[in-house]
mmCIF file of C-alpha atoms in Angstrom:
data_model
loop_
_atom_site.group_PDB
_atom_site.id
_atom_site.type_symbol
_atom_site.label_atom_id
_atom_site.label_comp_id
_atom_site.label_asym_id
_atom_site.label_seq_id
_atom_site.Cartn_x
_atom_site.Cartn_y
_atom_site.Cartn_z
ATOM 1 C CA UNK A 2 0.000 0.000 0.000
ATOM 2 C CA UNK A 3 2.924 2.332 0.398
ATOM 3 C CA UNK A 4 4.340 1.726 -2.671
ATOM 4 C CA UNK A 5 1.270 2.322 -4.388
ATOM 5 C CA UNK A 6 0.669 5.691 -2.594
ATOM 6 C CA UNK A 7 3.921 6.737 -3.217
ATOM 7 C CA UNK A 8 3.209 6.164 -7.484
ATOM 8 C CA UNK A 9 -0.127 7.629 -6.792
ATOM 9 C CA UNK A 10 1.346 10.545 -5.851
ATOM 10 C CA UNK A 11 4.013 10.995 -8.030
ATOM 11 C CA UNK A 12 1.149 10.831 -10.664
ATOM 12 C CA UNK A 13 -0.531 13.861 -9.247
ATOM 13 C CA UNK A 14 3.116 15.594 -9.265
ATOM 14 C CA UNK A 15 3.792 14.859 -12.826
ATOM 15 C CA UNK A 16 0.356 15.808 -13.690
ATOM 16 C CA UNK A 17 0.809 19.102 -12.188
ATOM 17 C CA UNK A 18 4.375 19.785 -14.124
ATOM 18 C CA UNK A 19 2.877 18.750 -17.361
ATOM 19 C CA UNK A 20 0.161 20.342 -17.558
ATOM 20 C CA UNK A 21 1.549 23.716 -15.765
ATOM 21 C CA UNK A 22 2.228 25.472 -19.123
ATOM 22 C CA UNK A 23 -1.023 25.405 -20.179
ATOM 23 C CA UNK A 24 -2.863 28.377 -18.317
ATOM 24 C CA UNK A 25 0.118 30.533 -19.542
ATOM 25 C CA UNK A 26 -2.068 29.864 -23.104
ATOM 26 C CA UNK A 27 -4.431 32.030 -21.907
ATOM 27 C CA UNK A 28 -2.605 34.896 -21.066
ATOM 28 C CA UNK A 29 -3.663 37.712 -23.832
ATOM 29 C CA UNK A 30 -1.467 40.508 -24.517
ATOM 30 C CA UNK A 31 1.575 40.009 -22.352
ATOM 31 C CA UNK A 32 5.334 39.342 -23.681
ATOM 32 C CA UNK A 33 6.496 35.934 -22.138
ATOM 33 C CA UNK A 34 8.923 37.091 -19.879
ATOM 34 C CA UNK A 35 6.040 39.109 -18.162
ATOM 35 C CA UNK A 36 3.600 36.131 -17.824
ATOM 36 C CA UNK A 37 6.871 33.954 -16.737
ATOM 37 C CA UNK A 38 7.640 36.114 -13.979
ATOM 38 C CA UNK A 39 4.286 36.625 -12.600
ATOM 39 C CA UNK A 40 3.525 33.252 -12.111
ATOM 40 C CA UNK A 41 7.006 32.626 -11.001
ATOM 41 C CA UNK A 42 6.594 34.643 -7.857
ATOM 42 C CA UNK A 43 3.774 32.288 -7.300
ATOM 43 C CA UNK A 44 6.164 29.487 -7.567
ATOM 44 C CA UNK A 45 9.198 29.973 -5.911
ATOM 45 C CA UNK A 46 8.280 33.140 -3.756
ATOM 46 C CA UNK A 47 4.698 32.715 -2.143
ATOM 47 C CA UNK A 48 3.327 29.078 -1.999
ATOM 48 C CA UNK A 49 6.279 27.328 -1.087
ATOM 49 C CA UNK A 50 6.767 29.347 2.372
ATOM 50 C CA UNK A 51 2.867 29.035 2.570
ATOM 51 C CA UNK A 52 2.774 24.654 2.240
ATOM 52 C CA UNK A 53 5.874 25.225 4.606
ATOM 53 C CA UNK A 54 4.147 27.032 7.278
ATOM 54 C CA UNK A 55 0.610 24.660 6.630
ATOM 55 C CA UNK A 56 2.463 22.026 7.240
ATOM 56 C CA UNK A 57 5.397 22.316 9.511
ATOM 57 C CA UNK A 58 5.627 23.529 12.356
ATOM 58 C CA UNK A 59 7.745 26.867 13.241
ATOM 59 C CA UNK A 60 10.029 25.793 9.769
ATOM 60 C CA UNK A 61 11.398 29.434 9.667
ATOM 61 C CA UNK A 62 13.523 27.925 12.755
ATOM 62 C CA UNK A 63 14.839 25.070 11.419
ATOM 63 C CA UNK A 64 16.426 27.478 8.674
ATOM 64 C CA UNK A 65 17.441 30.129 10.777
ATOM 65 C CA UNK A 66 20.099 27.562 12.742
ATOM 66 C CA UNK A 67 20.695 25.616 10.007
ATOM 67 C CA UNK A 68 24.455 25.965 8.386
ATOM 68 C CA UNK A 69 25.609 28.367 6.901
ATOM 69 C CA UNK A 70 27.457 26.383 4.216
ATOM 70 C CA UNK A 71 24.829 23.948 3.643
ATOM 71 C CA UNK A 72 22.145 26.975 3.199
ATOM 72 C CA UNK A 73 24.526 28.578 0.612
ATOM 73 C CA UNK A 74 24.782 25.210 -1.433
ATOM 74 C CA UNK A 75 21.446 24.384 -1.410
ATOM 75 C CA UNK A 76 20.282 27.782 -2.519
ATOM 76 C CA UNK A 77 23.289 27.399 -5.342
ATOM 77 C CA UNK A 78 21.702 24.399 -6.650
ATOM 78 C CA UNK A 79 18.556 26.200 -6.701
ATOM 79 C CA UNK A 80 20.151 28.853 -8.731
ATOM 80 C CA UNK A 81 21.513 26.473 -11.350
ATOM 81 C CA UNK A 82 18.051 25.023 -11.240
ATOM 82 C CA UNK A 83 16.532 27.941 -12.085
ATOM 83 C CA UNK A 84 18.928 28.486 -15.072
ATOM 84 C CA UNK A 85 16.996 25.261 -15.795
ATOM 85 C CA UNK A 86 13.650 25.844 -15.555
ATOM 86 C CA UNK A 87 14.482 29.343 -17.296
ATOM 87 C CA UNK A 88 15.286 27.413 -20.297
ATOM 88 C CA UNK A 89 12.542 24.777 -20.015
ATOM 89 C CA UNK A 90 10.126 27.811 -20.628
ATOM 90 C CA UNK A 91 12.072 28.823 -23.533
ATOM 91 C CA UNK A 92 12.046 25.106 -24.627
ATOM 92 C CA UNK A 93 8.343 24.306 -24.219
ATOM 93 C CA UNK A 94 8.226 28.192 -26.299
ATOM 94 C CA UNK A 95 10.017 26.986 -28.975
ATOM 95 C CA UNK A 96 9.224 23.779 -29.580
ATOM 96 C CA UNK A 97 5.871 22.852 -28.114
ATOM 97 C CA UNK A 98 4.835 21.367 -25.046
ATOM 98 C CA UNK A 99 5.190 17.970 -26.628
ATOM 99 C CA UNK A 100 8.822 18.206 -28.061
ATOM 100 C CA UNK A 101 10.037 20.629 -25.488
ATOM 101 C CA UNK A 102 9.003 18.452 -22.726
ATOM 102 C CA UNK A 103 10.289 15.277 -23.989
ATOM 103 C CA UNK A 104 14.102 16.197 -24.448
ATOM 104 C CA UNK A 105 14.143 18.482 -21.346
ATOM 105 C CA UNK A 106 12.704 16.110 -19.126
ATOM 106 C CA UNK A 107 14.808 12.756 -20.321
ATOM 107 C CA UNK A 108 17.879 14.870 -19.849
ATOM 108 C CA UNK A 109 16.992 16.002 -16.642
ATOM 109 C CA UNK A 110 15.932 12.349 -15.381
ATOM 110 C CA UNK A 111 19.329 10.950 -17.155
ATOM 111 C CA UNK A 112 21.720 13.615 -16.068
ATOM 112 C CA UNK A 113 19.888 13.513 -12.942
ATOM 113 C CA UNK A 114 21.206 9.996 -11.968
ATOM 114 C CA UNK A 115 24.415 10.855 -13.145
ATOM 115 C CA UNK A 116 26.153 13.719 -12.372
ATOM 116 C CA UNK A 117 25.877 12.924 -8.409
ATOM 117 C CA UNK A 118 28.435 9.981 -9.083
ATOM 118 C CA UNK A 119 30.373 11.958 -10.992
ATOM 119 C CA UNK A 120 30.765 14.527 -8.035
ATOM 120 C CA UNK A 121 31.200 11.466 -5.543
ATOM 121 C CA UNK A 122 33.919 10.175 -7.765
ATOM 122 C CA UNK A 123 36.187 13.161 -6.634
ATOM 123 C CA UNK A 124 34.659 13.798 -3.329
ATOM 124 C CA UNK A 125 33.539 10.234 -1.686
ATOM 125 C CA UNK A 126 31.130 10.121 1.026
ATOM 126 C CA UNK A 127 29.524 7.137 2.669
ATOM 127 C CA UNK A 128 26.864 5.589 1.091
ATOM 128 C CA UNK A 129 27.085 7.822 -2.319
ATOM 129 C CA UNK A 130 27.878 6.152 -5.637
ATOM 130 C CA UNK A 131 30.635 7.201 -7.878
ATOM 131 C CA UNK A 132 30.855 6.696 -11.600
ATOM 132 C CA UNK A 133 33.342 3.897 -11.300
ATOM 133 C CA UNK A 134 30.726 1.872 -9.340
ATOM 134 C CA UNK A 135 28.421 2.353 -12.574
ATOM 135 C CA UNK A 136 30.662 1.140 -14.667
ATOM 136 C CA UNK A 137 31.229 -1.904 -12.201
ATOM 137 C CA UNK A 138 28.102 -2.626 -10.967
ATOM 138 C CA UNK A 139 25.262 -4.393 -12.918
ATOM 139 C CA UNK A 140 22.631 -1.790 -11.488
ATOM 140 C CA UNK A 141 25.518 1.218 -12.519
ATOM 141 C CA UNK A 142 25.473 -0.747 -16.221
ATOM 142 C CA UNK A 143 21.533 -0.829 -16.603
ATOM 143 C CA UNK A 144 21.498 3.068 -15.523
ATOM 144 C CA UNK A 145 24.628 3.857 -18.188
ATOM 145 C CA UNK A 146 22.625 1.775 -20.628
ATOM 146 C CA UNK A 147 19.546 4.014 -20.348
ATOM 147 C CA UNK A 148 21.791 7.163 -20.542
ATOM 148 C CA UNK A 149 22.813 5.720 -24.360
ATOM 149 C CA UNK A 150 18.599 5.011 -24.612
ATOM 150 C CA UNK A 151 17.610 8.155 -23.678
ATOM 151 C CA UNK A 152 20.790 9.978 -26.188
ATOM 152 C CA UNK A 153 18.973 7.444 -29.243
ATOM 153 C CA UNK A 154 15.141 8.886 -28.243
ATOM 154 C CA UNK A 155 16.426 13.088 -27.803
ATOM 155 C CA UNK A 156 18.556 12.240 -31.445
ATOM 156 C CA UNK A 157 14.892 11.139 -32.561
ATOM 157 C CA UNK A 158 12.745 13.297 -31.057
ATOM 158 C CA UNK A 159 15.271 16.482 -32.727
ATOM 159 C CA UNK A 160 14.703 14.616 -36.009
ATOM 160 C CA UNK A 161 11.204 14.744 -35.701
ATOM 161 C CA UNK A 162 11.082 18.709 -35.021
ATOM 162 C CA UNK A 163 13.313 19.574 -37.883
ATOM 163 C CA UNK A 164 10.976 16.984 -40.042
ATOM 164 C CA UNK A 165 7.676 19.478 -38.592
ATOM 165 C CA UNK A 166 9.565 22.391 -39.176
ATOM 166 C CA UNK A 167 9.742 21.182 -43.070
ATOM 167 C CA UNK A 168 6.261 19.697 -42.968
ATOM 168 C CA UNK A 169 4.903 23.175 -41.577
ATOM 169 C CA UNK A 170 6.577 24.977 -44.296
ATOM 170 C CA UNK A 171 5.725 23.452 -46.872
ATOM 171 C CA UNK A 172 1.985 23.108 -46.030
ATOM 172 C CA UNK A 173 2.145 27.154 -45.118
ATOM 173 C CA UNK A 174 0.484 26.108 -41.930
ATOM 174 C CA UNK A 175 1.868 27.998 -38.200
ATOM 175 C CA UNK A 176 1.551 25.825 -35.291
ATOM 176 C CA UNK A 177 -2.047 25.270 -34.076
ATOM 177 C CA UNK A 178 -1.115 26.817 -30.753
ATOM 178 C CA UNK A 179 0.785 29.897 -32.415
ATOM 179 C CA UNK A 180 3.968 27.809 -30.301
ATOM 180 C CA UNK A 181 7.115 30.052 -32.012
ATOM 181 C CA UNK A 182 8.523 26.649 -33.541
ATOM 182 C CA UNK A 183 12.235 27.539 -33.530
ATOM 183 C CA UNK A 184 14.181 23.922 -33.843
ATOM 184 C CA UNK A 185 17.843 25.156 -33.401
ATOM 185 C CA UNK A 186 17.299 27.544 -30.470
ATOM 186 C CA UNK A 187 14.438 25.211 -28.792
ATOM 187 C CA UNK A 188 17.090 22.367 -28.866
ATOM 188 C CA UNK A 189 20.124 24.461 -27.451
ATOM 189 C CA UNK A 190 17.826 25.767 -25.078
ATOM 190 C CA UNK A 191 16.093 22.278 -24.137
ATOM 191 C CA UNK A 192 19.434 19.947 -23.721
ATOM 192 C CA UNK A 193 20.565 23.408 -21.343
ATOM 193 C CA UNK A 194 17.624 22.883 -19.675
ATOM 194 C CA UNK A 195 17.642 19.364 -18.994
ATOM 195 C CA UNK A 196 20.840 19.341 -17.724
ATOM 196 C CA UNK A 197 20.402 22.115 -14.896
ATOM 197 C CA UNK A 198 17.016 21.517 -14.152
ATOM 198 C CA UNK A 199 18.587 18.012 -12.588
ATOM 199 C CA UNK A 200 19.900 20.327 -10.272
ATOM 200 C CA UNK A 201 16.702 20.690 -8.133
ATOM 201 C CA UNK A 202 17.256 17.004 -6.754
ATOM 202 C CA UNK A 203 20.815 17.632 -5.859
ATOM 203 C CA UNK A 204 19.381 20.705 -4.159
ATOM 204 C CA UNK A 205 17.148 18.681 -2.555
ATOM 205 C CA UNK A 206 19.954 16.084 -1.524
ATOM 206 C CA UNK A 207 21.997 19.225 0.095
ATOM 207 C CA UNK A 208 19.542 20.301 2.190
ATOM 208 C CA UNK A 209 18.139 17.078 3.433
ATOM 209 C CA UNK A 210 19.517 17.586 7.375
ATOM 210 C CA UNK A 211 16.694 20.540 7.226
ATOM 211 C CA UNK A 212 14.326 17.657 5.721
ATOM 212 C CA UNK A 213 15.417 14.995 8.429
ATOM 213 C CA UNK A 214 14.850 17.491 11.564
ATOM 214 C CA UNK A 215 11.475 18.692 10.263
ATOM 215 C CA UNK A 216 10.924 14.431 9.963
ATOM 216 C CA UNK A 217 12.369 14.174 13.520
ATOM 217 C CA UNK A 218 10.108 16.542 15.102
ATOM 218 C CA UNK A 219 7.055 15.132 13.376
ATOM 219 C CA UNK A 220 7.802 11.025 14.314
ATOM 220 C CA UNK A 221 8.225 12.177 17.879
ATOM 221 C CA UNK A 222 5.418 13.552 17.946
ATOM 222 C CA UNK A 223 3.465 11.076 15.640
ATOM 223 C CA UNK A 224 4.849 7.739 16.734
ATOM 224 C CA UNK A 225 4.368 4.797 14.769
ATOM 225 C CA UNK A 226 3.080 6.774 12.062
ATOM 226 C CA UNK A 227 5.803 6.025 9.483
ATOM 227 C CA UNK A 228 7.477 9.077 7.519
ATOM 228 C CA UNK A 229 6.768 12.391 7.534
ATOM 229 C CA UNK A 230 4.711 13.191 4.367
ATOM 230 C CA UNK A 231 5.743 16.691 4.342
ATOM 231 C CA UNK A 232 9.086 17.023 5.209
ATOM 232 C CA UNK A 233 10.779 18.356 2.117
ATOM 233 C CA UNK A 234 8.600 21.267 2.423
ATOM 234 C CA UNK A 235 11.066 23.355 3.950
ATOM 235 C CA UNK A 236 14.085 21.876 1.801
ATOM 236 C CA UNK A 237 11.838 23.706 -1.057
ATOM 237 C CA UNK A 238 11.826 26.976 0.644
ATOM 238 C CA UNK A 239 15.559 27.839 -0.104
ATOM 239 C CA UNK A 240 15.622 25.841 -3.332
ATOM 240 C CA UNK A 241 13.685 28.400 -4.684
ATOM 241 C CA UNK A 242 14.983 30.930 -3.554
ATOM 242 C CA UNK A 243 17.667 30.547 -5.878
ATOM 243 C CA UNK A 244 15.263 29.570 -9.001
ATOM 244 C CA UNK A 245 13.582 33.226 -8.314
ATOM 245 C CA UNK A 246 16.549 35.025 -8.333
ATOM 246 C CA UNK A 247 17.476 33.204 -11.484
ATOM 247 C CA UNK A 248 14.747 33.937 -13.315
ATOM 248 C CA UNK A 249 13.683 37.521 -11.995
ATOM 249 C CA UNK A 250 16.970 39.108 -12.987
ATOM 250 C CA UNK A 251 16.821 37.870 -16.435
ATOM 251 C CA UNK A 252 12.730 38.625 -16.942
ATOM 252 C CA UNK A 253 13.704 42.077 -15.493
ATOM 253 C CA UNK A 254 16.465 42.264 -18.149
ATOM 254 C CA UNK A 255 14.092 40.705 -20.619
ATOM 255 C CA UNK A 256 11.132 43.555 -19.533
ATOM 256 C CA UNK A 257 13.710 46.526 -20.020
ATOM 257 C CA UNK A 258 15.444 45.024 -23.069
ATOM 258 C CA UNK A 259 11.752 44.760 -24.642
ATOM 259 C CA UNK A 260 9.970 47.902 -23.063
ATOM 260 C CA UNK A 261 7.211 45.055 -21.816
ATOM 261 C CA UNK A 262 7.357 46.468 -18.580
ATOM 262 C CA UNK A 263 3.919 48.114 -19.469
ATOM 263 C CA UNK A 264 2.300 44.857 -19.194
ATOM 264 C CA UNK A 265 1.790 44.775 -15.483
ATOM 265 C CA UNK A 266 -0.702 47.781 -15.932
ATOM 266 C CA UNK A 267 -1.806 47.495 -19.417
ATOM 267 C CA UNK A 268 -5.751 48.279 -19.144
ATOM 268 C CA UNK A 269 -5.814 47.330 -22.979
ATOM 269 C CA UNK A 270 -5.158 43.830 -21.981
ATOM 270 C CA UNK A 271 -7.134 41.544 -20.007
ATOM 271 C CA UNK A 272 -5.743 42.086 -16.392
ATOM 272 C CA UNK A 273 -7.299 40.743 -13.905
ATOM 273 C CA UNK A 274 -7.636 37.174 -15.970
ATOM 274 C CA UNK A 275 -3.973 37.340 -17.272
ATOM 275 C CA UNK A 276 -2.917 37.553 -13.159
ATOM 276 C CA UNK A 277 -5.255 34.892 -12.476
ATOM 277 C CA UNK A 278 -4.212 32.694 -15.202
ATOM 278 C CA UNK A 279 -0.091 33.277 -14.727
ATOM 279 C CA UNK A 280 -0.859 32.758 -10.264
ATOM 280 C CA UNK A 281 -2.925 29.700 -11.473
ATOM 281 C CA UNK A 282 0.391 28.037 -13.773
ATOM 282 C CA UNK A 283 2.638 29.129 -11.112
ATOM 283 C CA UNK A 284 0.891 27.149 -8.446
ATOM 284 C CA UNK A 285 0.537 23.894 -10.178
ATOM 285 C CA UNK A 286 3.932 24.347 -11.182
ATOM 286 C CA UNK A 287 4.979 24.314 -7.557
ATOM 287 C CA UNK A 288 2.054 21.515 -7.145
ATOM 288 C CA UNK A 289 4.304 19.154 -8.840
ATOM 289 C CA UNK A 290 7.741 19.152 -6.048
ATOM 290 C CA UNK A 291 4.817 19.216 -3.011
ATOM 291 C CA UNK A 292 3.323 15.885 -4.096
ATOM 292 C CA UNK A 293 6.751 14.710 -4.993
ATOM 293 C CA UNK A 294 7.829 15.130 -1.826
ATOM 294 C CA UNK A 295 5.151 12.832 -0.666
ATOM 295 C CA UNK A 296 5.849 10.433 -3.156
ATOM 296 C CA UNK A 297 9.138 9.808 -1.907
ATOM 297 C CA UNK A 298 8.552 9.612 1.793
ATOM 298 C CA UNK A 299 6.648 6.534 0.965
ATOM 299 C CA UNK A 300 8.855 4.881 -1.883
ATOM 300 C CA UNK A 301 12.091 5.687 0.417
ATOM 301 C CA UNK A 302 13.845 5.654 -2.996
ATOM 302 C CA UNK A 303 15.189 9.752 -3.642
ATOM 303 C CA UNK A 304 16.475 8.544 -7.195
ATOM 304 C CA UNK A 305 14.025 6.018 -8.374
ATOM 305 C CA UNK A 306 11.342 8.619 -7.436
ATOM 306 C CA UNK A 307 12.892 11.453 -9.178
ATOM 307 C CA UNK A 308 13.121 8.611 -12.666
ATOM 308 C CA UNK A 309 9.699 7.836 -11.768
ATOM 309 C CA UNK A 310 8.232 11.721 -11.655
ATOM 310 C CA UNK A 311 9.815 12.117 -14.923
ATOM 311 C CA UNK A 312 8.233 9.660 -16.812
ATOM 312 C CA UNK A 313 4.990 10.739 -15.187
ATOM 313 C CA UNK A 314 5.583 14.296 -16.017
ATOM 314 C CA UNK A 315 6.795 13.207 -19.878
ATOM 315 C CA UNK A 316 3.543 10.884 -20.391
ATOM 316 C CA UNK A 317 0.890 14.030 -19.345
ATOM 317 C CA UNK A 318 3.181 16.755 -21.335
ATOM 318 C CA UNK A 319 2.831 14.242 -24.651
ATOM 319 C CA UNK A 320 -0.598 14.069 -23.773
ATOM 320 C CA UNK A 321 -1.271 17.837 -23.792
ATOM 321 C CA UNK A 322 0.842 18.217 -26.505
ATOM 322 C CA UNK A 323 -1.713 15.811 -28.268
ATOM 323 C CA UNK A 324 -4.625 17.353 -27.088
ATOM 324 C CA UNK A 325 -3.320 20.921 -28.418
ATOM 325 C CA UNK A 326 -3.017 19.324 -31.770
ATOM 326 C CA UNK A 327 0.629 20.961 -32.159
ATOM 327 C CA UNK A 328 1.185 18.185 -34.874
ATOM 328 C CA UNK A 329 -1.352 19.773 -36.683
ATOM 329 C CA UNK A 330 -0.583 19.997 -40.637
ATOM 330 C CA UNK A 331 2.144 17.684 -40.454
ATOM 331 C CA UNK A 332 3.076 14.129 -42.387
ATOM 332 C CA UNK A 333 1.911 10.467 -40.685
ATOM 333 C CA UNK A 334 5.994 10.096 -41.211
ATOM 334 C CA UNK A 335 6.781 12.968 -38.734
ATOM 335 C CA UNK A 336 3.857 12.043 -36.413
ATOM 336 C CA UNK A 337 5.322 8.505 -36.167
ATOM 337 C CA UNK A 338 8.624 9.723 -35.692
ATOM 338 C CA UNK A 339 7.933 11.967 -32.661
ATOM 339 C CA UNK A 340 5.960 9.093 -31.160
ATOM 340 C CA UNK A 341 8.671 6.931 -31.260
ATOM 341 C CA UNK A 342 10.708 8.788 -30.146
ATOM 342 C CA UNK A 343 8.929 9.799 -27.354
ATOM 343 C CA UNK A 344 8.740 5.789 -26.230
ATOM 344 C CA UNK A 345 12.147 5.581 -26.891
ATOM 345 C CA UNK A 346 12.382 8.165 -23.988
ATOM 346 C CA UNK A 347 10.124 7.058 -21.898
ATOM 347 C CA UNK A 348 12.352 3.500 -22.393
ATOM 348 C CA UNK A 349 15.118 5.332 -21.523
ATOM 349 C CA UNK A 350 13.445 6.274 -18.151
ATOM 350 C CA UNK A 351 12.273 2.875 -16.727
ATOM 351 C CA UNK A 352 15.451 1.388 -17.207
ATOM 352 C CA UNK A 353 17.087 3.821 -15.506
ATOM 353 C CA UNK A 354 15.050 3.129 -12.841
ATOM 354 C CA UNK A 355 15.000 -0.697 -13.045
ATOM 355 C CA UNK A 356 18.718 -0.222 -12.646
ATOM 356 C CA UNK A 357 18.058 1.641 -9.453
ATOM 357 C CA UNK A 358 15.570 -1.090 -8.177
ATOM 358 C CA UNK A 359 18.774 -3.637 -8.896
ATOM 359 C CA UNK A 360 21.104 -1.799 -6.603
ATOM 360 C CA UNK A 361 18.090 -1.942 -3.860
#
């Protein structure tokens, strides 16, 4: 039953990411950078110290005497992260929710299992894996394995945007949800993006002694009650502090660069729905790491989880992507090819995280 909770709500968390882009469709009138930042501050600025405070108890002191060195490094990852999620907006921008998704998030669930070991190859620490244990381990083989899998699906799913950028030229058709299909700078900014957005679960691994006291406080007072459903909560708090500095310096840049600063009070736009719309994709973004957390306090399994929220998240964005009909006016050649290469992805994934359940 735990195990199934734990999937069940790692469902609900990749439901939340995949689908988080999709109130920012209804935004009318603003430049993206404007929309992006609005319901940023939702994201990384007001709900996550409000699910901190709902659910644990006086938080703000378990990061007021926490380290000072652990702080700054968890708040670093979150700044890389945010780099990362930066570009996944450009990505999803640029090449469609579908497309976007797909290479950003197999990166990020790849890259995400590696670069830890790499780190730990140079730094050891009890009970963390190096590299050189993947290459000599069977478990370290099946997650190198889906590293190549995952390199053979992004290689597809690239082919398959250049093959809809023909198509859509050709047929004079624009994508059906206006997505600015850019294939070179979507891909430069997607493979960026999946490669720092792995970043938020080494953020997460930083600050886990603010994790494990908030867990401490909770058993003692819940005994018998297993883990703490909540505990990352706080974890999140500083983690995103760093994604909001990332991405309101560059949106500020972005709003002076552009003159879009305008936006915020334009009464020729739809206001109060824009707000509601950019605080509403801002709060399911932050919808998805909440239920994650949850997810892995029953699975007990930080990396299989995180392989496990990413195929979730890839499955609903394809979905969506679907459902938008941003295929539209393209060949049954380049339909097949995205589709298979979004398997090949998904592949990629689950034996990744097979070769986690090996080294269990």
């Amino acid at each position: 039953m735990q195990a199934l909770l734990g999937v069940i709500f790692h469902f609900i968390g990749g439901f939340a990411s995949g689908s988080f882009y999709i109130p920012y469709k209804q935004v009318k009138g603003w430049a993206w950078e404007s929309y992006w930042i609005v319901g940023g501050l939702f994201s990384w600025l007001i709900v996550p110290p409000l699910a901190a405070y709902l659910t644990i108890p006086n938080y703000t002191e378990i990061i007021a005497h926490t380290n000072g060195g652990i702080l700054f490094l968890t708040y670093f990852f979150g700044v890389l992260w945010g780099i990362g999620g930066l570009t996944y907006g450009l990505g999803v921008r640029y090449l469609g929710v579908a497309l976007g998704s797909s290479i950003i998030l197999g990166l990020c669930s790849v890259f995400g299992a590696l670069i830890p070991s790499i780190y730990y190859e140079f730094n050891p620490q009890p009970g963390k894996d190096t590299i050189s244990m993947l290459f000599s381990e069977s478990w370290g083989q099946m997650v190198l394995l889906g590293l190549l899998v995952c390199v053979i699906g992004i290689i597809i799913c690239g082919k398959a945007g250049a093959m809809k950028d023909t198509d859509l030229r050709k047929s004079g058709h624009v994508a059906a949800d206006n997505t600015e299909f850019k294939i070179g700078l979507g891909l430069t900014v997607s493979i960026i993006s999946g490669i720092l957005s792995a970043c938020f679960a080494f953020g997460i691994d930083a600050g886990k002694i603010m994790a494990q006291e908030a867990n401490e406080v909770w058993k003692a007072a819940n005994p018998g009650q297993g883990e703490f459903l909540f505990q990352n909560n706080v974890t999140y708090v500083v983690i995103l502090w760093g994604g909001l500095t990332t991405n309101f310096i560059w949106c500020m840049l972005l709003n002076a660069r552009n003159k879009t600063f305008g936006n915020y009070t334009d009464s020729s736009t739809p206001l109060v729905s824009n707000y509601i719309f950019s605080a509403l994709a801002g709060t399911t973004w932050f919808l998805q790491f909440f239920f994650y957390g949850m997810g892995e306090s029953k699975l007990g399994n930080g990396p299989s989880s995180w392989i496990l929220h990413m195929a979730f998240i890839i499955l609903v964005a394809n979905s969506w992507g679907l459902a938008l009909k941003e295929w539209k006016g393209v060949s049954k050649k380049t339909i097949s090819s995205i589709i298979i290469g979004i398997l090949v992805i998904i592949l990629s994934v689950l034996i990744v995280g097979y070769g986690n359940y090996l080294k269990e």
